[in-house]
Amino acid sequence: MTAEPFVLRWGIMATGAMSEYFCKDLLTDPATRGVGDVAHEIAAVSSSKDPRRALDFLGRIGHPAPAGVATYGSYAQLVRDPGVDVVYVATPHSHHFQNAMLALRAGKNVLCEKPLT
């Protein structure tokens, strides 16, 4: 009997090109890499100002079930979402520190695209 994989629920902070590359890879079936004990799920996406940009982002990455993903128009809303385990920070590098700290203060794990500046 195979155990259910651990599901890591991601919150995506920003909707630019780096987030697109990351999320397309994230949505790749882990079994193609020989991994069966973990699965990744995009739980929420936020743009800095408009939730419609977050919804458009889901279409651009070809998300299979965008209706099941929370979309926000502020990063503060994203980090307050209890359905998010880890936040991927892909904002402009000049904002990394403040955005990573926002997520950390909300009790989220963080993956930051580039080093803090």
Tab-separated table of C-alpha atoms in Angstrom:
chain	number	residue	atom	x	y	z
A	1	MET	CA	0.000	0.000	0.000
A	2	THR	CA	1.340	3.413	-0.984
A	3	ALA	CA	1.111	6.258	1.505
A	4	GLU	CA	-0.431	9.506	0.384
A	5	PRO	CA	2.224	12.094	-0.470
A	6	PHE	CA	2.861	15.085	1.739
A	7	VAL	CA	1.220	18.065	0.011
A	8	LEU	CA	3.036	21.387	0.196
A	9	ARG	CA	0.626	24.292	-0.395
A	10	TRP	CA	2.318	27.259	-2.055
A	11	GLY	CA	1.408	30.924	-2.002
A	12	ILE	CA	2.869	32.790	-4.964
A	13	MET	CA	3.846	36.396	-4.267
A	14	ALA	CA	4.015	38.256	-7.610
A	15	THR	CA	2.844	37.332	-11.082
A	16	GLY	CA	5.845	38.036	-13.306
A	17	ALA	CA	8.039	35.852	-15.474
A	18	MET	CA	10.020	34.243	-12.623
A	19	SER	CA	6.788	33.155	-10.956
A	20	GLU	CA	5.603	31.691	-14.258
A	21	TYR	CA	8.766	29.617	-14.683
A	22	PHE	CA	8.659	28.447	-11.075
A	23	CYS	CA	4.972	27.523	-11.112
A	24	LYS	CA	5.109	25.662	-14.410
A	25	ASP	CA	7.881	23.541	-12.919
A	26	LEU	CA	5.972	23.207	-9.651
A	27	LEU	CA	2.949	21.816	-11.504
A	28	THR	CA	5.045	19.119	-13.193
A	29	ASP	CA	4.111	15.671	-11.908
A	30	PRO	CA	6.759	14.728	-9.283
A	31	ALA	CA	6.632	11.133	-10.546
A	32	THR	CA	8.468	12.301	-13.692
A	33	ARG	CA	11.432	12.892	-11.373
A	34	GLY	CA	10.988	9.636	-9.483
A	35	VAL	CA	9.435	11.351	-6.458
A	36	GLY	CA	6.317	9.931	-4.841
A	37	ASP	CA	6.331	11.143	-1.256
A	38	VAL	CA	5.635	14.840	-1.875
A	39	ALA	CA	3.263	16.822	-4.058
A	40	HIS	CA	3.068	20.541	-4.702
A	41	GLU	CA	-0.117	22.587	-4.921
A	42	ILE	CA	-0.615	26.254	-5.736
A	43	ALA	CA	-3.011	27.347	-3.005
A	44	ALA	CA	-2.975	31.118	-3.573
A	45	VAL	CA	-1.559	33.790	-5.880
A	46	SER	CA	-1.239	37.503	-5.247
A	47	SER	CA	-0.364	40.475	-7.360
A	48	SER	CA	0.562	43.676	-5.600
A	49	LYS	CA	-2.625	45.535	-6.543
A	50	ASP	CA	-5.271	43.588	-8.439
A	51	PRO	CA	-6.633	40.064	-7.899
A	52	ARG	CA	-7.553	39.922	-11.600
A	53	ARG	CA	-3.834	39.883	-12.397
A	54	ALA	CA	-3.485	36.845	-10.151
A	55	LEU	CA	-6.326	35.089	-11.976
A	56	ASP	CA	-4.774	35.969	-15.345
A	57	PHE	CA	-1.500	34.508	-14.085
A	58	LEU	CA	-3.186	31.150	-13.413
A	59	GLY	CA	-4.354	31.103	-17.025
A	60	ARG	CA	-0.860	31.903	-18.317
A	61	ILE	CA	0.688	28.998	-16.439
A	62	GLY	CA	-2.059	26.610	-17.540
A	63	HIS	CA	-3.237	25.814	-14.018
A	64	PRO	CA	-5.638	22.858	-14.265
A	65	ALA	CA	-8.077	24.109	-11.589
A	66	PRO	CA	-7.855	27.898	-11.190
A	67	ALA	CA	-11.233	28.052	-9.430
A	68	GLY	CA	-9.675	26.229	-6.472
A	69	VAL	CA	-6.874	28.776	-6.040
A	70	ALA	CA	-7.326	31.893	-3.900
A	71	THR	CA	-6.389	35.112	-5.698
A	72	TYR	CA	-5.459	38.311	-3.901
A	73	GLY	CA	-4.663	41.914	-4.709
A	74	SER	CA	-2.269	42.410	-1.798
A	75	TYR	CA	0.607	40.468	-0.358
A	76	ALA	CA	-0.756	40.937	3.168
A	77	GLN	CA	-3.878	38.982	2.194
A	78	LEU	CA	-1.750	36.196	0.753
A	79	VAL	CA	0.321	35.692	3.901
A	80	ARG	CA	-2.809	35.630	6.086
A	81	ASP	CA	-4.281	32.720	4.105
A	82	PRO	CA	-4.330	29.660	6.415
A	83	GLY	CA	-4.268	27.394	3.356
A	84	VAL	CA	-0.716	28.489	2.471
A	85	ASP	CA	2.271	26.605	3.933
A	86	VAL	CA	5.105	28.361	2.118
A	87	VAL	CA	5.379	31.633	0.209
A	88	TYR	CA	7.417	31.952	-2.968
A	89	VAL	CA	8.732	35.540	-3.141
A	90	ALA	CA	9.376	36.647	-6.729
A	91	THR	CA	8.896	40.373	-6.349
A	92	PRO	CA	11.538	42.845	-7.564
A	93	HIS	CA	14.724	42.242	-5.570
A	94	SER	CA	14.529	45.670	-3.949
A	95	HIS	CA	11.375	44.471	-2.170
A	96	HIS	CA	12.587	41.016	-1.114
A	97	PHE	CA	13.430	41.903	2.468
A	98	GLN	CA	10.085	43.543	3.257
A	99	ASN	CA	8.103	40.832	1.455
A	100	ALA	CA	10.005	37.931	3.005
A	101	MET	CA	9.644	39.498	6.458
A	102	LEU	CA	5.901	39.992	5.871
A	103	ALA	CA	5.550	36.262	5.219
A	104	LEU	CA	7.853	35.220	8.069
A	105	ARG	CA	5.994	37.406	10.562
A	106	ALA	CA	2.786	35.701	9.442
A	107	GLY	CA	4.337	32.338	10.340
A	108	LYS	CA	4.953	31.194	6.774
A	109	ASN	CA	7.960	29.389	5.380
A	110	VAL	CA	9.634	31.374	2.593
A	111	LEU	CA	11.464	30.650	-0.639
A	112	CYS	CA	12.982	33.866	-1.982
A	113	GLU	CA	13.951	33.976	-5.660
A	114	LYS	CA	17.206	35.899	-5.171
A	115	PRO	CA	19.325	36.906	-2.191
A	116	LEU	CA	18.070	39.771	-0.080
A	117	THR	CA	19.397	43.207	-0.889
